[in-house]
Coordinates of C-alpha atoms in Angstrom, one line a residue:
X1 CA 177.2 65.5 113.2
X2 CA 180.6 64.1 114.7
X3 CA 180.0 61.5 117.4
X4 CA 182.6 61.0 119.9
X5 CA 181.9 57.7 121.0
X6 CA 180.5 54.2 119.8
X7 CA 176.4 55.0 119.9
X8 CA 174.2 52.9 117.4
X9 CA 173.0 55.8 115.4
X10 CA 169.9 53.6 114.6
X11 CA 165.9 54.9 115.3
X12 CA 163.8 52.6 117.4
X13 CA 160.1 52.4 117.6
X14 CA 157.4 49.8 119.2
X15 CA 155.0 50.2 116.7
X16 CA 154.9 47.2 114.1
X17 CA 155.6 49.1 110.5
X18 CA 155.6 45.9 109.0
X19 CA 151.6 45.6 110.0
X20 CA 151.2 49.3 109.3
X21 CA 152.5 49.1 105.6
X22 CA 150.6 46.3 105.1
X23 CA 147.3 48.0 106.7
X24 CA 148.0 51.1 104.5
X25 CA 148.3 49.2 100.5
X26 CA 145.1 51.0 99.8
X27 CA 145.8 54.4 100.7
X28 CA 145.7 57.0 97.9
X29 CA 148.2 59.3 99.1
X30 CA 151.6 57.2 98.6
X31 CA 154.0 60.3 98.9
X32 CA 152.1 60.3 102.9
X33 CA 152.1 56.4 103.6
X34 CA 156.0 57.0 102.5
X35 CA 157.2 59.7 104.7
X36 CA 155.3 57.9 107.4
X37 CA 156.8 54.7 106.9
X38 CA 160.2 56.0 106.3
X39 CA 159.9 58.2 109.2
X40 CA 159.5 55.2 111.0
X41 CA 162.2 52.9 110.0
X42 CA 164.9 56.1 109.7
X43 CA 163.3 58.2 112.4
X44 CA 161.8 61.8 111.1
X45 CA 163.4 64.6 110.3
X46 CA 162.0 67.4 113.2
X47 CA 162.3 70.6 110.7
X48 CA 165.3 72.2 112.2
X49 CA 166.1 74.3 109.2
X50 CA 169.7 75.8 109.9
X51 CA 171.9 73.2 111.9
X52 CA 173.2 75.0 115.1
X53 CA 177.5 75.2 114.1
X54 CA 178.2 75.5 118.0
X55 CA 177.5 73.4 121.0
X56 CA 175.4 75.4 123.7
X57 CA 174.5 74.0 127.3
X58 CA 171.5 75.6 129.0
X59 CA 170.5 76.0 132.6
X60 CA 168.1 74.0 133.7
X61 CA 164.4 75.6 134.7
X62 CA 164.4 76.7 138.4
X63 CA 161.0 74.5 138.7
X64 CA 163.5 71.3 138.1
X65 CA 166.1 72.5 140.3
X66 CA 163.2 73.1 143.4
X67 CA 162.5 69.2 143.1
X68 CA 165.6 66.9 141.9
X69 CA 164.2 64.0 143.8
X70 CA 161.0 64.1 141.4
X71 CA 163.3 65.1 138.4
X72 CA 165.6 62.4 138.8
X73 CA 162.5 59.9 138.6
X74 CA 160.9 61.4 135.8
X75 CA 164.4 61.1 133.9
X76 CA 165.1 57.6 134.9
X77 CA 161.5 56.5 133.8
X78 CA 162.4 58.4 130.2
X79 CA 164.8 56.3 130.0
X80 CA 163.5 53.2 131.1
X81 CA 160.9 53.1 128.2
X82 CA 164.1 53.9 125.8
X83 CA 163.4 57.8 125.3
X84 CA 166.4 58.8 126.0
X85 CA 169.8 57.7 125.8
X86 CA 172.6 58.6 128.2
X87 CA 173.7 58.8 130.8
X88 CA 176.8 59.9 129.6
X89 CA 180.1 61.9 131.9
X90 CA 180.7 64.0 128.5
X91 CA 178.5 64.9 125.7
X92 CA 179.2 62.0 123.2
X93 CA 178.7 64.6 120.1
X94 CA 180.9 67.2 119.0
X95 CA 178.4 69.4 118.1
X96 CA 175.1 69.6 120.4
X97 CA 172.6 71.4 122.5
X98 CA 171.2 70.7 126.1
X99 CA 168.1 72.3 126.8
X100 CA 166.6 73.6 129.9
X101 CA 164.3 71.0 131.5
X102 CA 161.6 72.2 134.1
X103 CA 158.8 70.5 136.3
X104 CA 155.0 71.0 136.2
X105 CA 152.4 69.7 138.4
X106 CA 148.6 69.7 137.5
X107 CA 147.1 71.8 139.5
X108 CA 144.6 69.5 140.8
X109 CA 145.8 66.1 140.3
X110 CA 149.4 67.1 141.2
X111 CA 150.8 64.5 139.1
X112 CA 154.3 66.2 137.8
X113 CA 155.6 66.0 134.4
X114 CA 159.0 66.7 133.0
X115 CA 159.1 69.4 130.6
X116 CA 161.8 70.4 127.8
X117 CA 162.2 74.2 126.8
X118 CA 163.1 73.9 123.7
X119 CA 162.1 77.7 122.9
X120 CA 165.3 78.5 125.1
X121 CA 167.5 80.5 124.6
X122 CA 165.4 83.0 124.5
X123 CA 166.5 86.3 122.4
X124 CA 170.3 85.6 122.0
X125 CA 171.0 86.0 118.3
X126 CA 174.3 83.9 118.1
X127 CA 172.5 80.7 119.6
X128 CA 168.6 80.4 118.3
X129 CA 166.4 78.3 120.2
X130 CA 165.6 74.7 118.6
X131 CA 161.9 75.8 118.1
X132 CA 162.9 79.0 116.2
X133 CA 164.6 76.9 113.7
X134 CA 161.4 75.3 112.8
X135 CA 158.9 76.7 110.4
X136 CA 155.7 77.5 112.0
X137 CA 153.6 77.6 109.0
X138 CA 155.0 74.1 108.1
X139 CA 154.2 71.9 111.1
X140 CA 150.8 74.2 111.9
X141 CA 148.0 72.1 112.7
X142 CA 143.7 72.5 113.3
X143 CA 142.4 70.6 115.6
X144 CA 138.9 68.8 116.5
X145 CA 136.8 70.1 118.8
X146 CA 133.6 70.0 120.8
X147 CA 132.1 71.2 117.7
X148 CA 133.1 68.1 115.8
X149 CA 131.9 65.5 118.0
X150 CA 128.4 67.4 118.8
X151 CA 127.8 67.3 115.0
X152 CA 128.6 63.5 114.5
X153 CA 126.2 62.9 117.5
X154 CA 123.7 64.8 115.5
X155 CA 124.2 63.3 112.4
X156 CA 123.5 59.3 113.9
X157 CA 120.6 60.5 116.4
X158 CA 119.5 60.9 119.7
X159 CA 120.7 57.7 121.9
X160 CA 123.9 57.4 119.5
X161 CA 126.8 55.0 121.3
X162 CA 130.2 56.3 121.7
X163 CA 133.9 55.2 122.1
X164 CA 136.5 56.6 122.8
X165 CA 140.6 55.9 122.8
X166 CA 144.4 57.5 124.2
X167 CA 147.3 56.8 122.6
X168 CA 149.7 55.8 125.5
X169 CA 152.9 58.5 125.7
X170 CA 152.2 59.4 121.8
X171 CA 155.0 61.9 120.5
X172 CA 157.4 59.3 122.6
X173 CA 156.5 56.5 120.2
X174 CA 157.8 57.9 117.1
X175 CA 161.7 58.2 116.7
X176 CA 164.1 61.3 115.8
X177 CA 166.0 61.1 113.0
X178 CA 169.5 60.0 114.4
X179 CA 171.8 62.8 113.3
X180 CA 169.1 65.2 115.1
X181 CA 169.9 63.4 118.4
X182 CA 172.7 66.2 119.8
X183 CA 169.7 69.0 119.8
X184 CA 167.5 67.6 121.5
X185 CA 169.9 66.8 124.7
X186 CA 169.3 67.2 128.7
X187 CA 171.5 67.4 131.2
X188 CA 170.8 66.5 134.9
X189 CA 173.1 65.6 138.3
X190 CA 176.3 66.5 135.9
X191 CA 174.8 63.6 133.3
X192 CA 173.9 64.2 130.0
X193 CA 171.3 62.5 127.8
X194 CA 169.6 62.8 124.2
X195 CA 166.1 62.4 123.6
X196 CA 165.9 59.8 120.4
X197 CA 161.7 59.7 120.4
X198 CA 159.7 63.4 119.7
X199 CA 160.0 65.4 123.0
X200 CA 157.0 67.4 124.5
X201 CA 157.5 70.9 123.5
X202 CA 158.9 70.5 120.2
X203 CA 157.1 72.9 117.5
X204 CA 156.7 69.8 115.3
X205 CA 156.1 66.8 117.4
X206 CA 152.3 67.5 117.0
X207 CA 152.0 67.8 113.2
X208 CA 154.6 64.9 112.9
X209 CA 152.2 62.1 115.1
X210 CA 149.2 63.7 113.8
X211 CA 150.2 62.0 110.5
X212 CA 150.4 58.5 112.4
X213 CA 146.5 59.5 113.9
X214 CA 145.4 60.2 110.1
X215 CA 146.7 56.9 109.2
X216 CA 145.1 54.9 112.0
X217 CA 141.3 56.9 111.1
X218 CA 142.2 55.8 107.3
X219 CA 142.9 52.2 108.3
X220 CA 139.6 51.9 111.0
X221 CA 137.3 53.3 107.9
X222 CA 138.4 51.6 105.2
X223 CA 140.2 48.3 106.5
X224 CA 137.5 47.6 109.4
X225 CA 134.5 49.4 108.6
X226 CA 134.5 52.0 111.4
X227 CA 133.0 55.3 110.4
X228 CA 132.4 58.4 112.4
X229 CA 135.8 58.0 114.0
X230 CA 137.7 61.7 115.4
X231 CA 140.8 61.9 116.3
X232 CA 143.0 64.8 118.1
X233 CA 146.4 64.2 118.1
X234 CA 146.6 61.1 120.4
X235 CA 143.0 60.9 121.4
X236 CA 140.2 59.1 119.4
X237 CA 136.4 59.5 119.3
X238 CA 134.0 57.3 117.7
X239 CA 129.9 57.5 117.1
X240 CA 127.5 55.1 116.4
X241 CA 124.2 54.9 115.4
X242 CA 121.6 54.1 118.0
X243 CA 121.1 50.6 116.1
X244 CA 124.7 49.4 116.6
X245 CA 125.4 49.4 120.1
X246 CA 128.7 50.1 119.7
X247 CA 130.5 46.9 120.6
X248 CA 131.9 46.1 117.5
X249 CA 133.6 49.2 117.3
X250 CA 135.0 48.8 120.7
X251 CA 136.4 45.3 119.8
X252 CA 138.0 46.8 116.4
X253 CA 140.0 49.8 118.0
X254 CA 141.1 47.2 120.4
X255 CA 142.1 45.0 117.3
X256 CA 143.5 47.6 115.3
X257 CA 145.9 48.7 118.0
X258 CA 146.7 45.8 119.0
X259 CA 148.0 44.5 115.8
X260 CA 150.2 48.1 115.2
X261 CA 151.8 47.3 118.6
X262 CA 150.4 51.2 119.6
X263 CA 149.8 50.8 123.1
X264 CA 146.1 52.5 124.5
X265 CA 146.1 54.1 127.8
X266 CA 143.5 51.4 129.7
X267 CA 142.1 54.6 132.4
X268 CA 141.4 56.6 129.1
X269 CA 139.4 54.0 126.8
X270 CA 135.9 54.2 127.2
X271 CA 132.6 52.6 125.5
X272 CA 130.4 52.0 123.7
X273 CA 128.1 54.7 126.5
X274 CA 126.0 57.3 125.7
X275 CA 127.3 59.7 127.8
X276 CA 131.0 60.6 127.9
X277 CA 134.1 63.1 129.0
X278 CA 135.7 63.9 125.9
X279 CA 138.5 67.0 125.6
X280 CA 137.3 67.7 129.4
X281 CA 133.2 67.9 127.9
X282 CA 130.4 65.9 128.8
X283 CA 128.5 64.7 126.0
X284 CA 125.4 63.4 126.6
X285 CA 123.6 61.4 123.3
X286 CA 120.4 61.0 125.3
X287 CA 119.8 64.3 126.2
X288 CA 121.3 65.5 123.4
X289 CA 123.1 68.1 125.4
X290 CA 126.8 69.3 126.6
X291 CA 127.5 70.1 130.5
X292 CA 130.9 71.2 132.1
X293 CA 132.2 68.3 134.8
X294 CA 130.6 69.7 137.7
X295 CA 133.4 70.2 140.0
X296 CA 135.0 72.5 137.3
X297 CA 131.9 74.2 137.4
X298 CA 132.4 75.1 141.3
X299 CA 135.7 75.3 140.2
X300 CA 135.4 78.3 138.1
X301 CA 132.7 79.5 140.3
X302 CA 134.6 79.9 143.2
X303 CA 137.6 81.8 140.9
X304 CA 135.1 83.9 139.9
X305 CA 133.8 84.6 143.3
X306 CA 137.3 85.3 144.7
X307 CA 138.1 87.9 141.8
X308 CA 134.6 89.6 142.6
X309 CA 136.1 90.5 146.2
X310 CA 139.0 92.4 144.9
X311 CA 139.8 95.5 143.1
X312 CA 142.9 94.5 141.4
X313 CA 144.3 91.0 140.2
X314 CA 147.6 90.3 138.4
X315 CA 147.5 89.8 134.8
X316 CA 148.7 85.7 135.4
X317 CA 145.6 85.6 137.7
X318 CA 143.1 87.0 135.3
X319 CA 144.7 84.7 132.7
X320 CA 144.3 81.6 134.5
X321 CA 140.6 82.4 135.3
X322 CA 139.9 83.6 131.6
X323 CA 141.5 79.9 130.5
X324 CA 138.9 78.4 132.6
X325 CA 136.5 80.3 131.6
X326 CA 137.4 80.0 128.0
X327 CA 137.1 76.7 128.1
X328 CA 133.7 77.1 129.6
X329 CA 132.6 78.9 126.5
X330 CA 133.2 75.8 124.2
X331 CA 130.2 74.4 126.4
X332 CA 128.1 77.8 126.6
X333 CA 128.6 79.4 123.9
X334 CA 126.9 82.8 123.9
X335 CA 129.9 83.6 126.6
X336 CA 132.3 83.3 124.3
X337 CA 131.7 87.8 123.7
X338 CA 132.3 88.3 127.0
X339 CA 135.5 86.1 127.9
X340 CA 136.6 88.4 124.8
X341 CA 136.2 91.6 126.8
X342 CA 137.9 90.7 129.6
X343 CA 140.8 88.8 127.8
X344 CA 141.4 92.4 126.1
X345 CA 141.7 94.1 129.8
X346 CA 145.2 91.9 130.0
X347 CA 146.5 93.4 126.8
X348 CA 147.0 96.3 128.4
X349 CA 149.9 95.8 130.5
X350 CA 152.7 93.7 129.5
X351 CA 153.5 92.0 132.8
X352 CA 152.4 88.6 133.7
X353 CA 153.4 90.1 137.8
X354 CA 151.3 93.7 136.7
X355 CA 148.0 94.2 138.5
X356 CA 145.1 94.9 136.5
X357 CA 142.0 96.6 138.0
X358 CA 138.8 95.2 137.6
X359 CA 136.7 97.9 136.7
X360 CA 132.7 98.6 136.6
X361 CA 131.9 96.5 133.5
X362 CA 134.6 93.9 133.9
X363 CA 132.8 93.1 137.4
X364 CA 129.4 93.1 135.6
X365 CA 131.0 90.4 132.8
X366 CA 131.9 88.1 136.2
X367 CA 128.8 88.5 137.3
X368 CA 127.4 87.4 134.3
X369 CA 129.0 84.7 134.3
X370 CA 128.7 83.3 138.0
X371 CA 124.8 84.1 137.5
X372 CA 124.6 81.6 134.7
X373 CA 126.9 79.1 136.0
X374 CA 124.9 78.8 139.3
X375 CA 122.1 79.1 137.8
X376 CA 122.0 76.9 134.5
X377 CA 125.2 74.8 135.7
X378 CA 127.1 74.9 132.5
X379 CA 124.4 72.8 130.6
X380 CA 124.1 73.4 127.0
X381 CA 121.5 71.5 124.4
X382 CA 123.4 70.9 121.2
X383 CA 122.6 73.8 118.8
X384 CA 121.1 72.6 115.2
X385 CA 123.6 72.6 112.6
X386 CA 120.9 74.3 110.3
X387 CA 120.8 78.2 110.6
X388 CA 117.5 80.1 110.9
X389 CA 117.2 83.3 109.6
X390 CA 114.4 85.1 111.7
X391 CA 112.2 85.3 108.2
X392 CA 112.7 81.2 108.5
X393 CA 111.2 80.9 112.3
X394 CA 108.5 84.0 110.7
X395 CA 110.3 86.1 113.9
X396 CA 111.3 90.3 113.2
X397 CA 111.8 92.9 114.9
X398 CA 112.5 97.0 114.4
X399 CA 112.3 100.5 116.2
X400 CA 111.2 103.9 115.4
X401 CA 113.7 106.6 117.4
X402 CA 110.7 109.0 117.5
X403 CA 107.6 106.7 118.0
X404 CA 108.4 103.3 119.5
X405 CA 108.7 100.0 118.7
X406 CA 107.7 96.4 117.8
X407 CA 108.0 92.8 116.9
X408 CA 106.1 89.4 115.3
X409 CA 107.1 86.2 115.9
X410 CA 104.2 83.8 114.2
X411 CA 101.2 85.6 115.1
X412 CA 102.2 86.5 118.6
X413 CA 103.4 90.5 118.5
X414 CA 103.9 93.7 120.7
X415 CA 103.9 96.8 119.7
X416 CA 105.1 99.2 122.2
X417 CA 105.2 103.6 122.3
X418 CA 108.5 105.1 123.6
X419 CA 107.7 107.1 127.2
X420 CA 108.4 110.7 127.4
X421 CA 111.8 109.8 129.4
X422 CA 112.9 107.6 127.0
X423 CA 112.4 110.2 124.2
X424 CA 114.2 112.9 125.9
X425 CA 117.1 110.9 127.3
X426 CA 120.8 112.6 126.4
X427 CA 121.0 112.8 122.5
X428 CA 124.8 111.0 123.2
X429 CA 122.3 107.8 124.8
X430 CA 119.8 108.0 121.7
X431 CA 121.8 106.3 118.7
X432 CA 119.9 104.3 116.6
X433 CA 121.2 101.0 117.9
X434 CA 120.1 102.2 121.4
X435 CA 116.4 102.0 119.9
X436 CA 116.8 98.8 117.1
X437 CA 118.3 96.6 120.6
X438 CA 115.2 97.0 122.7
X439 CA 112.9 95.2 120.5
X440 CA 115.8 92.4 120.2
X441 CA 115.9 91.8 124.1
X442 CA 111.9 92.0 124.6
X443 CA 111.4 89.5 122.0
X444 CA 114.1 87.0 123.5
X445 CA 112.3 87.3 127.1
X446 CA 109.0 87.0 125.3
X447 CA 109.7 84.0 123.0
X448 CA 113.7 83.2 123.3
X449 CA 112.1 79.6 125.3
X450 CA 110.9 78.7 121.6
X451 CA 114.4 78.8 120.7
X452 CA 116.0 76.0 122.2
X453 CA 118.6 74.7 120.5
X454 CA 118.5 77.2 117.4
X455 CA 121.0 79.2 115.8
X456 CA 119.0 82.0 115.0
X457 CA 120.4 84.7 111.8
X458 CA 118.9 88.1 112.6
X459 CA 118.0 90.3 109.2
X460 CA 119.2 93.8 110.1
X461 CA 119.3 97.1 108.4
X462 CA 121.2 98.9 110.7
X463 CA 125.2 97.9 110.6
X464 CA 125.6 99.8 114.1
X465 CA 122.9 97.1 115.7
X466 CA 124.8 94.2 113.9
X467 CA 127.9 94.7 115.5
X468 CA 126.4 95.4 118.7
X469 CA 124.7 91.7 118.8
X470 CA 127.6 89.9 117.4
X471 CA 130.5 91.8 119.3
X472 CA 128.6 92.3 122.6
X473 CA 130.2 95.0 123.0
X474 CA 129.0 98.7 122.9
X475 CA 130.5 102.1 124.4
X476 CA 127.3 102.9 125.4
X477 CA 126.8 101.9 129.5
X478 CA 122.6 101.9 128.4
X479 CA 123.8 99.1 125.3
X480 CA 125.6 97.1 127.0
X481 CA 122.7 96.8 129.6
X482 CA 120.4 95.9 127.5
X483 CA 123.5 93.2 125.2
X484 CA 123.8 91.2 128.8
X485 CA 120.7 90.6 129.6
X486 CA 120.6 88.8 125.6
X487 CA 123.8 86.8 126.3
X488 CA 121.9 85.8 129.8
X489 CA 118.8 84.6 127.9
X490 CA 120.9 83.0 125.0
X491 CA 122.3 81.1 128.0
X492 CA 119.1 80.6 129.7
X493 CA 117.0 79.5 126.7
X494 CA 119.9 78.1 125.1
X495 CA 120.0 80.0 121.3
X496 CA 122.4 81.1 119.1
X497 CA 121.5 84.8 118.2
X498 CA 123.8 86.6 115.5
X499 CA 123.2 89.5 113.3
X500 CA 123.8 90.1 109.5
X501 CA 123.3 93.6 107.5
X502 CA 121.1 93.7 105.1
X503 CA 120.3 97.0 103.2
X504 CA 117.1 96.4 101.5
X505 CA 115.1 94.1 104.2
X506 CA 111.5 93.8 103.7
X507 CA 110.6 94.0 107.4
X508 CA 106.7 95.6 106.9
X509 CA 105.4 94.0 109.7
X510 CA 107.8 94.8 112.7
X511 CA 107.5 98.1 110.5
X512 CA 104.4 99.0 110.8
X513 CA 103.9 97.9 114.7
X514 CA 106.9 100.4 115.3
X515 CA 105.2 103.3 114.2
X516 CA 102.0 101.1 115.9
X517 CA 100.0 101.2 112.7
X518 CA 98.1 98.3 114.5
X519 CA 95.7 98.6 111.3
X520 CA 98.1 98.6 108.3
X521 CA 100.0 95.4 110.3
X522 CA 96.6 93.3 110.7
X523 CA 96.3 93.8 106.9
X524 CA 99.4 92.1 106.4
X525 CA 99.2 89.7 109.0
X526 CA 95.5 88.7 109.1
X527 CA 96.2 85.6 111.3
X528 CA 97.9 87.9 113.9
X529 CA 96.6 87.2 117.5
X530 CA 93.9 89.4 118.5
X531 CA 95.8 90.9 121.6
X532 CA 99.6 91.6 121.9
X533 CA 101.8 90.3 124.0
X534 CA 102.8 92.4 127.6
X535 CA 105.9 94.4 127.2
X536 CA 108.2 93.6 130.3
X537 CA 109.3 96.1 132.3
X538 CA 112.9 98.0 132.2
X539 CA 114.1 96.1 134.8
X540 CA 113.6 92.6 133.0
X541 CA 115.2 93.6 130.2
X542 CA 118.5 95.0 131.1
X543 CA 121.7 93.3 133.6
X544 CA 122.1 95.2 135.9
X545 CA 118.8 96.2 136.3
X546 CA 117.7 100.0 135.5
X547 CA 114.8 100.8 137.0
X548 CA 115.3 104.4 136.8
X549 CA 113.7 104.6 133.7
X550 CA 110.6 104.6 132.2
X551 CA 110.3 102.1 128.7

């Protein structure tokens, strides 16, 4: 790329590579500690896969152009801290692009943040975005979650100590390779400057620092003894065991850092505790449990309460509720079937500014939802990574469409006989997975408290029934009456509860007390209580309550 006037082409970083080669000698994977350490001195190449031949200026985002006093800060602190380089009267390149810069502000602590659209311009074939130039597939990325931490909590014990670290404006530390400079430009009050760090919003900043993160997790195991250690993108999480405390670990992240010259955040670095925020979570090592923060539970709440008073919403409000809601569900996770249903109500209209009606069972989903969240606050014991298949906890279940129906778990059982309205409801109502999901539900209200904390694998012959319990989602209005109320327990007793087919299930007892052979299942079960558990009423066992008819 021609430049048109006297710029030192040269990539800068803070971080000390010297220290970092030094720190990575061991590593097993030289053609990784390379392109990391040459990425460093040289600066990286972003992906940008077909050079743009033409130079192309883009508006700016009407967000920036709203607030210039902000935007003028935000781009004078950029380059303060040597992000940028500019301001320049002309573009200093021959060949470049200026992207659209915009403005967000977090919605709650309205701190703003300059932001670079470097998906722009958007469908014009002679002059493709910088983003659509990079490969996808070659900078994707998975990422840690809740999930992660909640099992390494597990693994060290109730009581564990945790830490926990930010990398301090991340992407910014690592450098662009110099002749990629003219793409990633920004013009603002007739000035126009190049980004020489990885920008926000570039499709490969994240997979290009996440290779800096691996390094730093390989160098705290293997250099200073720190296991246990997470790490997304530019956050860091470590557990330890009960025993250690935890301060050593503190002291090394603090001495590893220090010695790369990668600055922490000091509001975001935390421990050793035993009860922490981490990716917006509270984990809690004593109780051995996860809860929301609870002003986003009110938070969400009080969405939901709004969106109960209307008939109609526009698809970017339903989106921003589902998002919080969503991110509820990596907390309580029997929820997660339901944000599904009402995240497929948006797909029907293609405007973010269309309204979307919220219908019968879209208002019973909500509902659902506030119930729980008032009720149970968000609170959610960590599941056990084992899996229990009901034959495992000595738990099964089945139904009889012409007799009635039954259960065992231990030696506690039911065994209960359809009523005449139930046997002569509409033949459309009387599937069997209607039938097979009654015994499911009256066993969760009976014994789902002896759950806690399980993730239970239900054994099922019928494939209709399995999808129903793992989809929570039926056409059937009667179904889904019966699926809500065993999400609500799930969340109430806090369970797992999926299904699997299986054709050729030995399920004798729950058999027999279907077709109430109360005989034939005390000579399989000798050690079966003498007297069976009460059968709750219709109204217990379905949301919203029918009490219409007779079990």
């Amino acid at each position: 790329t021609g430049c048109s006037t006297n710029i030192p082409l040269v990539a800068t970083t803070p971080i000390d590579i010297c220290r970092l080669e030094q720190e990575l000698v061991g590593h097993p994977d030289k053609e990784f500690t390379s392109f990391l350490l040459s990425g460093l001195r040289e600066g990286f190449d972003t992906g940008i896969s077909n050079i743009p031949n033409k130079p192309l200026e883009c508006p700016n985002l009407r967000s920036a152009r709203r607030d210039p006093e902000n935007v003028t800060r935000l781009v004078a602190e950029e380059l303060d801290k040597g992000f940028l380089i500019g301001p320049y009267n002309s573009p200093p390149f021959v060949n470049y692009r200026i992207n659209p810069i915009g403005l967000v502000e977090s919605k709650y602590s309205k701190k703003k943040r300059l932001i670079v659209d470097l998906s722009a311009p958007h469908n014009n074939k002679d002059h493709p975005s910088i983003n659509s130039l990079i490969d996808k597939d070659s900078y994707s990325l998975s990422y840690v979650t809740v999930d992660d931490a909640i099992k390494s909590i597990q693994k060290l014990g109730k009581g564990a100590w945790m830490n926990k670290a930010d990398i301090q404006d991340a992407f910014k530390l690592l450098p662009i390779k110099p002749s990629l400079w003219p793409f990633y430009g920004i013009k603002w009050n007739n000035y126009y400057y190049f980004f020489v760090r990885l920008p926000f919003g570039s499709r490969s900043s994240p997979k290009l620092f996440d290779m800096l993160s691996e390094a730093i997790v390989w160098i705290a195991e293997h250099n200073y003894g720190i296991k246990n250690m997470l790490h997304l993108l530019d956050d860091f999480f470590v557990v330890d065991s009960p025993d250690d405390g935890g301060e050593r670990t503190s002291a090394m992240i603090s001495l590893i850092f220090n010695r790369l010259k990668i600055p922490l955040s000091v509001n975001k670095t935390v421990g050793p505790v035993q009860e922490i925020e981490y990716l917006g979570i509270i984990l809690d090592s004593n109780r051995m449990e996860a809860r929301l923060p609870q002003e986003k539970v009110l938070r969400i709440m009080e969405m939901i309460r709004s969106l109960l008073n209307r008939r109609k919403c526009k698809k970017r409000e339903l989106l921003v509720i589902l998002g919080h809601m969503s991110f509820a569900s990596r907390v309580v996770i029997p929820g997660r079937t339901f944000v599904h249903y009402l995240f497929n109500l948006t797909t029907y209209v293609r405007s973010l500014e269309s309204h979307i009606t919220i219908n019968r069972p879209a208002q019973l989903e909500l509902t659902m939802w506030y119930r729980h969240l008032s009720e149970w606050n968000g609170t959610f014991f960590f599941l056990d990574p084992n899996i229990f298949t009901n034959t495992d906890l000595a738990f099964s279940t089945d139904a009889s469409t012409t007799i009635g129906c039954g259960a065992v778990f231990g030696n506690e059982w039911f065994a209960h006989q359809w009523s005449e309205q139930m046997l002569n409801l509409p033949e459309n109502e009387k599937s069997t997975a209607f039938f097979e999901i009654i015994p499911v539900v009256i066993a969760a209200v009976l014994w789902g408290s002896q759950w806690k904390g399980k993730r239970i694998c239900l054994l099922c012959d019928n494939q209709a029934t399995v999808n129903i319990i793992n989809k929570g989602r039926s056409k059937s209005s009667f179904i889904m009456a019966f699926t809500r109320r065993l999400t609500l327990l799930a969340m109430q007793h806090q369970f797992l509860l999926r299904a699997v087919y299986i054709s050729t299930y030995d399920n004798n007892l729950a058999d027999a007390l279907s077709r109430l052979q109360i005989n034939r299942f005390r000579q399989l079960l000798p050690t079966a209580d003498r007297y069976p558990k009460n059968v709750p009423s219709m109204k217990d066992l379905t949301f919203p309550s029918i009490e219409s008819i007779v079990l």
